[in-house]
């Protein structure tokens, strides 16, 4: 049995803010940390569910155009922050036609918070699951329940920036063949207070459509420029993709988005679209910090990529290098450094194991610089020229604004 409650007022646009990212299928998991929104119709078909039945009870409404955008947020024990995410979404211009929150059997006060928000924000629809199934299952349930032509996958603890949907729909209007449009995000580390911009290397320096061939070419240089929390996605293509595959764990959204981009092309704009909040207790960081889980996810991804013609034959080897660098970089930034990850996942060859063992033994700033320098030289995660060009482009844009 699941419960759905919907505000009874006419549909309209209200305020909102925040987000909820993707991940595991265990009941005893940490709150979700990860990646929705666009226009408000005057009326739309609405359904309610009998609290003791899965059967939908349709409420007949005058016919209206299909919703344009559905924002989907999975929630697990984020009652303290999800209101910020929802209000930020509702404040977008255009706002989403619906915000679908899938509560994954939260144990905190999430449902009471969401009930209050639904009374305040008529476009909010809440689906309360009776048992915890993990964030990816919640995202897929939201995709199934959504009614928009486009979908946005958000997180309960992230915040969309003003103008996100206007920018994404602006470029999609010119390139309707694109699987999605995405942009940049600011990463806020709640543990250290540090903020940085993503992606580190832009795939383009002005808003544009990237064909499947252009996407593959960009992936040779860098492949982590698709931020799901900034993306407005064609629902039909995501549904054809089968939604998100839970076997990938925290990597499920990244795999699905890369596959769609390689098959259909996508749009990118150098526009700040969201604030992505991370911390050491987030599920993605926890999985990246577990060598067994990290290696299993890598092997699963490589097996799928090798068998899937959507991915170029050269890509799995490139992806494996970048994966080792990525989890290694997180391990280096941990306090203390995560030696298990560095030695079991990132270290390759006798020299690599020796260098990283020395780095973890030294520790401190010197040890971190040694480890990060070696990983950069060994794995070549991206283009140094691209890093510099992106840095200069952002500085120039900042000066023009300032």
C-alpha atoms as one frame of an Amber mdcrd trajectory, in Angstrom:
protein
   0.000   0.000   0.000   1.195   3.514  -0.743  -0.400   6.829   0.038  -0.671
   9.814  -2.253  -1.814  13.205  -1.064  -2.332  16.214  -3.285  -3.200  19.799
  -2.473  -6.877  20.463  -3.253  -6.441  24.088  -4.360  -6.239  25.057  -8.054
  -2.846  24.486  -9.567  -0.570  27.491  -9.409   3.009  28.568  -8.851   4.417
  29.068  -5.368   7.877  29.245  -3.751  10.273  26.383  -3.109  13.874  25.152
  -2.696  16.239  22.067  -2.310  16.970  18.515  -3.610  17.506  14.655  -3.093
  20.136  12.564  -4.987  20.283   8.866  -6.052  21.606   5.683  -4.448  21.301
   2.356  -2.557  18.638  -0.214  -1.869  19.305  -1.020   1.744  16.780  -0.228
   4.446  19.406   0.949   6.935  20.844   3.643   4.713  21.864   7.223   5.269
  19.591  10.065   4.075  19.715  10.644   0.335  22.137  13.206  -1.031  21.747
  13.925  -4.768  19.251  15.313  -8.229  13.636  18.821 -10.947  11.029  21.585
 -12.442   8.954  24.017 -15.018   5.391  25.581 -15.885   2.070  25.807 -14.020
  -1.225  24.962 -15.771  -4.509  26.274 -14.485  -5.955  22.777 -14.156  -4.788
  19.211 -14.660  -5.974  15.664 -14.168  -5.376  14.684 -10.569  -5.588  11.305
  -8.906  -5.845  10.292  -5.282  -5.302   6.889  -3.730  -7.489   5.174  -1.209
  -5.348   4.883   1.906  -6.109   1.154   2.019  -5.727   0.381  -1.671  -3.305
   0.828  -4.550  -6.227   1.540  -6.906  -6.330   5.057  -8.288  -9.560   7.034
  -7.938  -9.678   9.462 -10.850 -11.139  12.880 -10.292 -12.613  14.140 -13.578
 -11.352  17.555 -14.577 -11.878  19.639 -17.696  -9.429  18.637 -20.411  -6.155
  20.548 -20.414  -2.804  20.376 -22.195  -0.446  17.671 -20.890   1.987  18.918
 -18.257   5.247  20.188 -19.662   7.591  19.477 -16.760   7.516  17.118 -13.795
  10.078  17.614 -11.031  10.841  14.402  -9.138  12.473  14.274  -5.711  13.168
  11.123  -3.679  13.129  11.706   0.060  14.375   9.713   3.010  14.591  11.449
   6.385  15.180  14.895   4.910  12.231  16.568   6.598  14.488  19.299   7.980
  15.654  20.507   4.554  13.283  19.316   1.834  11.093  22.400   2.132  13.969
  24.524   0.869  14.373  22.298  -2.178  10.656  22.276  -2.994  10.219  26.032
  -2.611  13.228  26.674  -4.869  11.656  24.483  -7.555   8.256  26.132  -7.267
   9.896  29.550  -7.548  11.416  28.740 -10.940  10.079  30.719 -13.899   8.647
  28.750 -15.564   7.743  26.573 -12.595   7.165  22.833 -12.880   3.647  21.689
 -13.694   4.047  19.228 -10.849   6.572  18.439  -8.148   6.434  14.738  -7.325
   8.055  13.788  -4.034   8.460  10.064  -3.390   8.931   9.528   0.331  10.781
   6.260   0.883   9.303   5.319   4.265  11.055   8.123   6.162  11.376   7.721
   9.910  11.559  11.420  10.712   8.818  14.048  10.377   9.062  14.164   6.571
   5.431  13.229   5.920   4.007  15.897   8.208   6.370  18.478   6.681   5.332
  17.413   3.184   1.636  17.549   4.093   2.055  21.161   5.185   3.975  21.971
   2.030   1.287  20.346  -0.149  -1.310  22.646   1.418   0.932  25.625   0.649
   2.142  24.576  -2.819  -0.672  23.209  -5.011   1.662  21.694  -7.625   3.213
  19.397  -5.000   2.215  15.730  -5.101   3.534  13.341  -2.452   3.731   9.573
  -2.795   4.391   7.874   0.535   5.864   4.394   0.120   5.081   1.839   2.847
   8.592   0.323   2.869  12.068   1.612   2.177  13.398   0.482  -1.205  16.292
   2.868  -1.824  16.663   6.145  -3.644  16.885   4.663  -7.129  13.641   2.754
  -6.704  12.092   6.005  -5.467  13.362   7.891  -8.519  11.939   5.226 -10.820
   8.596   5.370  -9.001   8.573   9.121  -9.490   9.295   8.676 -13.206   6.397
   6.216 -13.447   4.035   8.588 -11.643   5.126  11.716 -13.526   2.996  13.181
 -16.316   5.270  15.767 -17.899   6.771  15.708 -21.368  10.031  16.551 -19.606
  11.270  15.468 -16.185  13.765  16.896 -13.727  15.400  14.651 -11.130  16.316
  16.566  -8.013  17.488  15.870  -4.486  15.934  16.717  -1.145  19.046  18.507
   0.079  20.095  20.497  -2.994  18.846  23.847  -4.257  18.032  24.917  -7.801
  19.183  28.400  -8.807  16.822  30.998 -10.323  16.636  30.763 -14.101  17.521
  27.063 -14.397  14.392  25.956 -16.242  14.187  29.088 -18.359  17.736  28.464
 -19.590  17.207  24.753 -20.210  13.898  25.162 -22.046  15.381  28.023 -24.055
  18.011  25.756 -25.571  15.698  22.725 -25.848  13.252  24.809 -27.894  15.939
  25.174 -30.549  17.057  21.529 -30.301  14.035  19.325 -29.512  15.925  16.212
 -30.667  18.225  16.444 -27.632  17.722  13.896 -24.870  18.215  16.621 -22.281
  19.718  19.994 -21.535  22.102  20.471 -18.624  24.377  23.154 -17.204  26.794
  23.885 -14.369  26.496  23.561 -10.622  28.187  24.805  -7.467  29.350  22.066
  -5.087  29.115  23.029  -1.430  31.012  20.808   1.007  29.065  20.962   4.253
  31.970  19.452   6.195  34.605  22.013   5.182  32.530  24.926   3.912  34.438
  24.885   0.611  32.592  25.697  -2.621  33.710  24.803  -6.138  32.195  24.829
  -9.610  31.358  21.756 -11.682  32.164  20.539 -14.214  35.891  21.244 -13.905
  36.126  21.282 -17.706  33.281  22.634 -19.808  32.299  20.595 -22.877  31.414
  23.879 -24.617  31.860  27.591 -23.878  28.487  28.751 -25.139  25.017  27.180
 -25.158  24.872  24.522 -27.856  23.602  21.125 -28.979  26.140  18.298 -28.935
  25.406  15.502 -31.395  26.089  11.889 -30.339  29.416  12.080 -32.184  30.280
  15.356 -30.430  29.369  13.832 -27.060  31.718  10.909 -27.711  34.476  13.328
 -28.702  33.981  15.305 -25.465  34.036  12.066 -23.460  37.581  11.436 -24.691
  38.645  14.576 -22.801  36.290  14.499 -19.824  33.019  12.745 -19.038  31.736
  14.158 -15.745  30.186  17.323 -17.201  26.606  16.001 -17.153  25.133  17.065
 -13.794  21.798  15.300 -13.344  20.667  17.915 -10.840  20.743  20.572 -13.563
  19.181  18.515 -16.363  15.747  18.781 -17.959  15.208  15.392 -19.605  12.802
  14.063 -22.232  10.546  11.688 -20.329   9.912   9.417 -23.321  13.614   8.730
 -23.804  14.272   8.172 -20.108  11.351   5.752 -20.008  12.678   3.908 -23.074
  15.992   3.676 -21.244  14.211   1.831 -18.449  14.771   4.627 -15.951  17.691
   4.101 -13.574  19.382   0.741 -12.990  19.751   0.108  -9.257  22.685  -2.255
  -9.810  24.874   0.814 -10.382  24.199   2.233  -6.930  25.235   5.886  -6.665
  26.401   5.836 -10.293  22.925   4.980 -11.673  21.981   8.493 -12.778  25.387
   9.228 -14.327  25.296   5.998 -16.346  21.775   6.635 -17.637  22.531  10.235
 -18.619  25.761   9.348 -20.427  23.969   6.614 -22.340  21.163   8.971 -23.419
  23.699  11.581 -24.526  25.616   9.045 -26.630  22.414   7.806 -28.260  20.535
  11.049 -28.879  22.839  13.982 -28.200  22.254  16.642 -25.567  22.478  20.359
 -24.891  24.870  22.160 -22.571  24.891  25.765 -21.392  27.537  27.513 -19.225
  24.832  28.603 -16.772  24.807  28.097 -12.991  21.783  25.903 -12.318  22.019
  24.410  -8.845  23.845  24.118  -5.549  24.879  20.533  -4.889  25.439  19.915
  -1.204  27.786  17.126  -0.195  29.122  15.764   3.075  30.959  12.727   4.366
  27.687  11.079   5.456  26.078  11.305   2.023  25.434   8.009   0.293  27.610
   8.760  -2.721  30.588   9.600  -0.460  29.951   6.552   1.700  29.908   4.260
  -1.319  33.006   5.913  -2.785  34.746   5.345   0.548  34.005   1.602   0.674
  36.582  -0.307  -1.407  34.368  -3.382  -1.844  31.385  -1.363  -3.047  33.537
   0.925  -5.183  35.227  -1.972  -6.991  31.921  -3.793  -7.464  30.335  -0.672
  -8.976  33.307  -0.203 -11.303  33.139  -3.817 -12.522  29.372  -3.584 -13.024
  29.724  -0.382 -15.045  32.541  -1.796 -17.186  30.595  -4.988 -17.930  27.544
  -3.002 -19.032  29.582  -0.583 -21.145  31.425  -3.363 -22.942  28.136  -5.064
 -23.808  26.245  -1.905 -24.768  26.816  -0.605 -28.333  25.812   2.878 -27.172
  29.297   3.206 -25.622  32.362   3.486 -27.894  34.758   0.502 -27.636  37.518
   2.740 -26.209  35.367   4.223 -23.453  35.482   1.509 -20.717  39.268   1.797
 -20.325  39.069   5.603 -20.146  36.199   5.398 -17.667  38.124   2.972 -15.428
  41.076   5.396 -15.201  38.812   8.278 -14.283  36.913   6.179 -11.749  40.161
   5.277  -9.965  41.168   8.911  -9.955  37.762  10.098  -8.742  37.477   7.750
  -5.773  41.170   8.311  -5.056  40.691  12.081  -4.963  37.861  11.666  -2.443
  40.056   9.299  -0.405  42.890  11.853  -0.376  40.504  14.572   0.847  39.192
  12.376   3.668  40.381  12.958   7.226  42.451  10.887   7.696  43.239   9.780
   4.144  41.330   6.628   3.203  44.253   4.234   2.769  41.985   1.278   1.992
  40.542   2.997  -1.091  43.922   4.272  -2.236  45.596   0.863  -1.952  42.741
  -1.382  -3.106  41.087   0.762  -5.807  43.398   3.537  -6.973  46.851   1.917
  -6.720  48.112   0.198  -9.863  51.491  -1.431 -10.281  54.400  -1.693  -7.878
  55.371   1.970  -8.255  51.815   3.161  -7.698  51.365   1.084  -4.564  54.706
   2.283  -3.238  53.980   5.971  -3.852  50.509   5.826  -2.321  51.742   3.817
   0.669  54.391   6.474   1.334  51.785   9.235   0.898  49.389   7.707   3.420
  52.255   7.113   5.852  53.432  10.737   5.621  49.909  12.115   5.784  49.182
  15.799   6.195  49.443  18.309   3.362  52.634  16.771   1.961  51.136  13.291
   1.809  47.973  14.575   0.147  49.896  16.509  -2.486  52.060  13.472  -3.222
  49.050  11.163  -3.568  47.016  13.570  -5.683  49.990  14.396  -7.899  50.679
  10.727  -8.552  47.033   9.941  -9.284  46.849  12.846 -11.725  49.983  11.725
 -13.586  48.974   8.041 -13.546  45.315   8.283 -14.513  45.223  11.477 -16.630
  41.602  12.259 -15.671  41.149  15.237 -17.964  42.783  17.794 -20.208  45.013
  20.378 -18.513  44.311  22.687 -21.437  40.578  22.237 -20.829  41.021  23.049
 -17.144  42.817  26.283 -17.983  40.338  27.304 -20.693  37.404  26.701 -18.331
  39.101  28.649 -15.539  39.823  31.623 -17.814  36.305  31.540 -19.286  34.719
  31.641 -15.833  36.999  34.436 -14.644  36.182  36.486 -17.735  32.442  35.960
 -17.225  32.768  36.899 -13.544  34.540  40.142 -14.399  31.881  41.046 -16.958
  29.133  40.495 -14.370  31.081  42.272 -11.628
